């Protein structure tokens, strides 16, 4: 009876299998257009300046790595690369540890002042960067790090700080109480419980924070631009590429090569961590 | 009974502080960052906005609300102010719609290469704006830029368009690039929301012979609507922080046609092109802008709460 009923349903003209193939093909076309600018960039970086506008298509007829050598050596992209790496790694370490600790305490513990801190955090969540840049730079100058990479690293840590604290707090608050109670029964202290029990369990959030902060630090522009205005040697990649455009406005090959060097590390990082990242973010939005 | 025992066991305030000392210790690194780079600037800006102050090593003179009085009559300020909100209100709906379509299509687990498509759509998100600025200004160039060449070849245009040099076009070009860059993030939010729809529901709909577009329109969309408010709020706030893109592409030009609020602040405070930096004045602009955003956010939250409460009372 049941089998008859299922067979009785009219077979649609396009079966789901075929339909999925069609959707995939359509998406493939959309994605090609979507990343065309980036494909064009990689292609141009492998061409000589004369060939870039020769309208010869994306595959270079005479590929050359000259642009990369030039960008790395002459345009200081090598130095900028390590500056950015320094700032990014430092700020990721600072942010991950401090937000995890803060989120843990706010999410799981009860203490006087907790409500006040939460209120301050919510209050500041929507403050735009344009609002804070002048006092931040002033503060860095007073601390003597207004012209240094340490200043960029510290101030970059403040970028998405509030959101990360809320992510950790939300995640930790949903964990079962039994874990802490069991740890307490076994005589494990507060710090050790946090370090060996709670922190490893929050891996999805840690990955999300690491990826988001890496993206933020690698992309950040306003703050490094301001800090390095008077000191080109400590430029980050974003600022360096931007300045390169201003100084060599006809060297398209060099510019696109420098650009490719800039995006490669973050793209690779994202490819490796994307599964964790999307799942972590998904969990965070649900929470 | 319960109340008396709880007050009896509740230690004095000082004792409670001492009891939670380890909690406070855990807060120290976080509160340092939060205090220095988020909380302090919030209040310092308000003070700075009351000063005449021309450079970080120059003297500060207290001038009261004079900066604000001048702001209110500054045409460039109001233009930038309006432009910021125009930019946000035009990009957010498009960004949400495009990303929702992507998310619904890519949520199909059986779809071939769906992980690859997701990654490709996400690629612009991980591309620094400085790079996007360079690549896009070449690609959109009116002089043999690939986009103009392609459109001329297809006879879509009679003359090349100067996407970034035409004051009438520039803001919309930037808006399109902005949407392109950030759709990937919004898509991930939508994908997360879609995961809350139970798989049995799709199965049940399939067995009942419900078409998938009907399912999407009448079952899935209403279920994920509560997330839409949160996603809209996050997207709106991000769209107000458009400085890097605009600075990297046009620096507010041509003729200030793409000068949004943060570019205006940056120009007055840092990139003064020979003129005296006006840190106090720029701070006043920042405070005014920040306060407007916070006001709007609070209004939005209140409106959402109001709607939710009404739904609840209607439902019961």
Short mmCIF file of C-alpha atoms in Angstrom, two decimals, chain A:
data_model
loop_
_atom_site.label_atom_id
_atom_site.label_comp_id
_atom_site.label_asym_id
_atom_site.label_seq_id
_atom_site.Cartn_x
_atom_site.Cartn_y
_atom_site.Cartn_z
CA UNK A 1 0.00 0.00 0.00
CA UNK A 2 2.60 2.48 1.12
CA UNK A 3 4.89 1.51 -1.76
CA UNK A 4 2.10 2.08 -4.24
CA UNK A 5 1.41 5.52 -2.79
CA UNK A 6 5.06 6.55 -3.17
CA UNK A 7 5.19 5.25 -6.73
CA UNK A 8 1.95 7.07 -7.41
CA UNK A 9 3.66 10.46 -6.96
CA UNK A 10 4.33 11.86 -10.42
CA UNK A 11 8.01 11.77 -11.29
CA UNK A 12 9.08 15.40 -11.83
CA UNK A 13 10.56 16.36 -15.18
CA UNK A 14 13.88 17.19 -13.57
CA UNK A 15 14.98 14.66 -10.98
CA UNK A 16 16.69 15.99 -7.85
CA UNK A 17 19.97 14.50 -9.08
CA UNK A 18 19.88 16.39 -12.35
CA UNK A 19 18.66 19.51 -10.60
CA UNK A 20 21.69 19.41 -8.26
CA UNK A 21 24.01 19.07 -11.24
CA UNK A 22 22.44 22.12 -12.84
CA UNK A 23 22.69 24.14 -9.63
CA UNK A 24 26.35 23.15 -9.28
CA UNK A 25 27.10 24.23 -12.82
CA UNK A 26 25.35 27.56 -12.26
CA UNK A 27 27.23 28.12 -9.02
CA UNK A 28 30.52 27.28 -10.69
CA UNK A 29 29.87 30.03 -13.24
CA UNK A 30 28.91 32.53 -10.52
CA UNK A 31 32.01 31.67 -8.49
CA UNK A 32 34.25 32.18 -11.51
CA UNK A 33 32.92 35.71 -11.92
CA UNK A 34 33.02 36.15 -8.14
CA UNK A 35 36.74 35.52 -7.82
CA UNK A 36 37.64 36.94 -11.22
CA UNK A 37 39.35 40.00 -9.69
CA UNK A 38 41.58 37.73 -7.63
CA UNK A 39 42.36 35.45 -10.58
CA UNK A 40 43.16 38.54 -12.62
CA UNK A 41 45.49 39.74 -9.86
CA UNK A 42 47.46 36.47 -9.75
CA UNK A 43 47.58 36.41 -13.54
CA UNK A 44 48.83 40.01 -13.77
CA UNK A 45 51.50 39.35 -11.16
CA UNK A 46 53.00 36.76 -13.51
CA UNK A 47 53.13 39.10 -16.50
CA UNK A 48 55.44 41.89 -17.50
CA UNK A 49 53.96 45.39 -17.33
CA UNK A 50 53.66 45.54 -21.11
CA UNK A 51 51.67 42.32 -21.28
CA UNK A 52 49.16 43.12 -18.51
CA UNK A 53 46.91 45.28 -20.68
CA UNK A 54 47.58 43.31 -23.87
CA UNK A 55 44.15 41.70 -23.45
CA UNK A 56 45.52 38.18 -23.79
CA UNK A 57 43.35 36.39 -21.23
CA UNK A 58 44.14 35.07 -17.79
CA UNK A 59 46.84 32.55 -18.67
CA UNK A 60 50.11 34.43 -19.19
CA UNK A 61 51.88 33.55 -22.44
CA UNK A 62 55.32 34.41 -21.04
CA UNK A 63 55.07 33.86 -17.27
CA UNK A 64 57.70 35.66 -15.21
CA UNK A 65 58.52 35.80 -11.50
CA UNK A 66 60.40 39.05 -11.87
CA UNK A 67 57.57 41.03 -10.24
CA UNK A 68 57.81 38.94 -7.09
CA UNK A 69 61.55 39.38 -6.81
CA UNK A 70 61.12 43.12 -7.35
CA UNK A 71 58.27 43.49 -4.85
CA UNK A 72 60.05 41.44 -2.19
CA UNK A 73 63.37 43.29 -2.49
CA UNK A 74 62.71 46.83 -3.70
CA UNK A 75 59.28 47.48 -2.24
CA UNK A 76 60.27 46.10 1.17
CA UNK A 77 57.36 43.69 1.03
CA UNK A 78 59.61 41.17 2.77
CA UNK A 79 60.11 43.45 5.77
CA UNK A 80 56.42 44.43 5.82
CA UNK A 81 55.51 40.77 5.75
CA UNK A 82 57.43 40.07 8.94
CA UNK A 83 56.11 43.24 10.58
CA UNK A 84 52.56 42.05 9.92
CA UNK A 85 53.38 38.54 11.08
CA UNK A 86 54.79 39.97 14.34
CA UNK A 87 51.72 42.11 14.96
CA UNK A 88 49.30 39.34 14.02
CA UNK A 89 50.88 36.54 16.05
CA UNK A 90 51.32 38.81 19.07
CA UNK A 91 47.79 40.16 19.04
CA UNK A 92 46.28 36.71 18.46
CA UNK A 93 48.16 35.39 21.51
CA UNK A 94 47.16 38.35 23.68
CA UNK A 95 43.54 38.31 22.57
CA UNK A 96 42.98 34.56 22.79
CA UNK A 97 44.38 34.20 26.29
CA UNK A 98 42.86 37.33 27.77
CA UNK A 99 39.40 36.87 26.27
CA UNK A 100 39.28 33.19 27.23
CA UNK A 101 40.13 34.02 30.86
CA UNK A 102 37.71 36.93 30.97
CA UNK A 103 34.94 34.98 29.22
CA UNK A 104 35.39 32.05 31.59
CA UNK A 105 35.06 34.16 34.70
CA UNK A 106 32.13 36.14 33.29
CA UNK A 107 30.37 33.07 31.95
CA UNK A 108 30.71 30.71 34.90
CA UNK A 109 31.47 32.59 38.07
CA UNK A 110 29.42 34.88 40.27
CA UNK A 111 31.22 37.80 41.89
CA UNK A 112 30.50 41.42 42.81
CA UNK A 113 30.81 43.68 39.76
CA UNK A 114 29.98 41.03 37.18
CA UNK A 115 26.82 42.79 36.08
CA UNK A 116 28.65 46.09 35.77
CA UNK A 117 31.35 44.60 33.52
CA UNK A 118 28.70 42.96 31.34
CA UNK A 119 26.85 46.27 31.04
CA UNK A 120 30.05 48.09 30.01
CA UNK A 121 30.80 45.41 27.42
CA UNK A 122 27.34 45.56 25.84
CA UNK A 123 27.48 49.36 25.89
CA UNK A 124 30.72 49.46 23.90
CA UNK A 125 29.91 46.76 21.35
CA UNK A 126 28.82 49.23 18.69
CA UNK A 127 31.50 51.88 19.06
CA UNK A 128 32.99 52.55 15.61
CA UNK A 129 36.76 52.71 15.14
CA UNK A 130 36.62 56.29 13.91
CA UNK A 131 35.43 57.25 17.38
CA UNK A 132 38.39 55.72 19.21
CA UNK A 133 41.37 56.24 16.91
CA UNK A 134 42.46 59.65 18.27
CA UNK A 135 42.54 58.70 21.97
CA UNK A 136 44.14 55.34 21.14
CA UNK A 137 46.94 56.98 19.20
CA UNK A 138 47.31 59.62 21.92
CA UNK A 139 47.55 56.89 24.57
CA UNK A 140 50.15 54.96 22.57
CA UNK A 141 52.20 58.14 22.12
CA UNK A 142 52.12 58.81 25.87
CA UNK A 143 53.18 55.23 26.57
CA UNK A 144 56.09 55.74 24.16
CA UNK A 145 54.87 53.13 21.69
CA UNK A 146 53.07 55.46 19.31
CA UNK A 147 55.68 54.79 16.64
CA UNK A 148 56.30 51.11 17.21
CA UNK A 149 54.98 47.73 16.23
CA UNK A 150 54.31 46.96 19.90
CA UNK A 151 51.78 49.76 19.87
CA UNK A 152 50.09 48.39 16.77
CA UNK A 153 50.03 44.92 18.31
CA UNK A 154 48.47 46.07 21.57
CA UNK A 155 45.91 48.37 20.04
CA UNK A 156 44.95 45.81 17.39
CA UNK A 157 44.08 43.49 20.26
CA UNK A 158 41.26 45.82 21.18
CA UNK A 159 39.63 45.51 17.76
CA UNK A 160 37.04 42.76 18.18
CA UNK A 161 37.79 42.16 21.85
CA UNK A 162 34.26 42.61 23.11
CA UNK A 163 32.72 40.13 20.68
CA UNK A 164 35.30 37.49 21.59
CA UNK A 165 34.64 37.89 25.31
CA UNK A 166 30.93 37.41 24.67
CA UNK A 167 31.64 34.31 22.55
CA UNK A 168 33.70 32.70 25.31
CA UNK A 169 31.27 33.74 28.06
CA UNK A 170 28.34 32.29 26.13
CA UNK A 171 30.14 29.04 25.42
CA UNK A 172 31.47 28.49 28.94
CA UNK A 173 28.11 29.28 30.53
CA UNK A 174 26.50 26.38 28.63
CA UNK A 175 28.97 23.78 29.93
CA UNK A 176 27.62 21.31 32.50
CA UNK A 177 28.42 22.04 36.15
CA UNK A 178 29.49 18.43 36.76
CA UNK A 179 32.86 19.08 35.13
CA UNK A 180 33.90 21.67 37.68
CA UNK A 181 32.39 19.70 40.55
CA UNK A 182 34.29 16.58 39.53
CA UNK A 183 37.50 18.58 39.29
CA UNK A 184 36.86 20.08 42.74
CA UNK A 185 36.23 16.61 44.21
CA UNK A 186 39.55 15.47 42.85
CA UNK A 187 41.21 18.43 44.52
CA UNK A 188 42.10 20.24 41.30
CA UNK A 189 42.50 23.98 41.77
CA UNK A 190 40.73 26.79 39.93
CA UNK A 191 43.57 27.65 37.58
CA UNK A 192 44.29 24.03 36.70
CA UNK A 193 40.59 23.33 36.11
CA UNK A 194 40.50 26.21 33.69
CA UNK A 195 43.71 25.28 31.92
CA UNK A 196 43.35 21.49 31.67
CA UNK A 197 39.58 20.99 31.64
CA UNK A 198 37.69 24.03 30.42
CA UNK A 199 40.09 25.52 27.88
CA UNK A 200 40.57 22.31 25.84
CA UNK A 201 36.79 21.92 25.72
CA UNK A 202 36.35 25.36 24.21
CA UNK A 203 38.37 24.51 21.11
CA UNK A 204 35.66 25.59 18.61
CA UNK A 205 35.59 29.07 20.11
CA UNK A 206 39.39 29.25 20.32
CA UNK A 207 39.66 28.42 16.63
CA UNK A 208 36.99 31.00 15.78
CA UNK A 209 38.78 33.67 17.80
CA UNK A 210 42.17 32.82 16.32
CA UNK A 211 40.85 32.99 12.76
CA UNK A 212 38.81 36.14 13.31
CA UNK A 213 41.62 37.97 15.08
CA UNK A 214 44.12 36.88 12.41
CA UNK A 215 41.81 38.23 9.73
CA UNK A 216 41.33 41.43 11.69
CA UNK A 217 45.02 42.01 12.37
CA UNK A 218 46.11 41.07 8.86
CA UNK A 219 43.42 43.36 7.38
CA UNK A 220 43.61 46.24 9.84
CA UNK A 221 44.32 49.49 8.11
CA UNK A 222 43.36 52.67 9.97
CA UNK A 223 45.50 52.06 13.06
CA UNK A 224 48.69 50.84 11.34
CA UNK A 225 48.30 53.66 8.84
CA UNK A 226 48.21 56.26 11.61
CA UNK A 227 51.02 54.69 13.63
CA UNK A 228 53.34 54.30 10.65
CA UNK A 229 52.65 57.68 9.02
CA UNK A 230 55.99 59.00 10.26
CA UNK A 231 57.90 55.74 10.22
CA UNK A 232 57.76 53.79 6.93
CA UNK A 233 60.12 51.07 8.19
CA UNK A 234 57.47 49.54 10.44
CA UNK A 235 54.64 49.53 7.91
CA UNK A 236 52.42 46.48 7.82
CA UNK A 237 51.54 44.75 4.57
CA UNK A 238 48.23 46.55 4.14
CA UNK A 239 49.84 49.95 4.59
CA UNK A 240 52.88 48.92 2.55
CA UNK A 241 50.80 47.78 -0.40
CA UNK A 242 48.77 50.97 -0.15
CA UNK A 243 51.90 53.12 -0.06
CA UNK A 244 53.41 51.13 -2.93
CA UNK A 245 50.38 52.12 -5.00
CA UNK A 246 50.99 55.77 -4.19
CA UNK A 247 54.70 55.62 -5.01
CA UNK A 248 54.78 53.39 -8.10
CA UNK A 249 51.47 54.08 -9.72
CA UNK A 250 52.33 52.51 -13.07
CA UNK A 251 54.05 49.35 -11.85
CA UNK A 252 50.97 47.12 -12.06
CA UNK A 253 53.04 43.94 -12.09
CA UNK A 254 54.85 44.87 -8.87
CA UNK A 255 51.61 45.91 -7.20
CA UNK A 256 49.76 42.74 -8.04
CA UNK A 257 52.74 40.63 -6.97
CA UNK A 258 52.88 42.45 -3.63
CA UNK A 259 49.11 41.95 -3.31
CA UNK A 260 49.40 38.24 -3.98
CA UNK A 261 52.11 37.90 -1.34
CA UNK A 262 49.81 39.72 1.08
CA UNK A 263 46.78 37.49 0.68
CA UNK A 264 48.52 34.13 0.36
CA UNK A 265 49.13 33.43 4.10
CA UNK A 266 45.58 34.29 5.18
CA UNK A 267 44.05 32.28 2.36
CA UNK A 268 46.15 29.25 3.31
CA UNK A 269 45.29 29.64 6.99
CA UNK A 270 41.62 29.92 6.13
CA UNK A 271 41.70 26.83 3.90
CA UNK A 272 43.20 24.76 6.71
CA UNK A 273 40.91 26.03 9.43
CA UNK A 274 37.72 26.76 7.52
CA UNK A 275 35.80 23.72 8.71
CA UNK A 276 36.44 24.54 12.37
CA UNK A 277 35.87 28.20 11.70
CA UNK A 278 32.45 27.87 10.10
CA UNK A 279 31.30 25.34 12.71
CA UNK A 280 32.60 27.51 15.53
CA UNK A 281 30.92 30.61 14.19
CA UNK A 282 27.74 28.63 13.66
CA UNK A 283 27.79 27.52 17.28
CA UNK A 284 28.44 31.08 18.36
CA UNK A 285 25.53 32.55 16.40
CA UNK A 286 23.19 29.89 17.75
CA UNK A 287 24.23 30.68 21.31
#
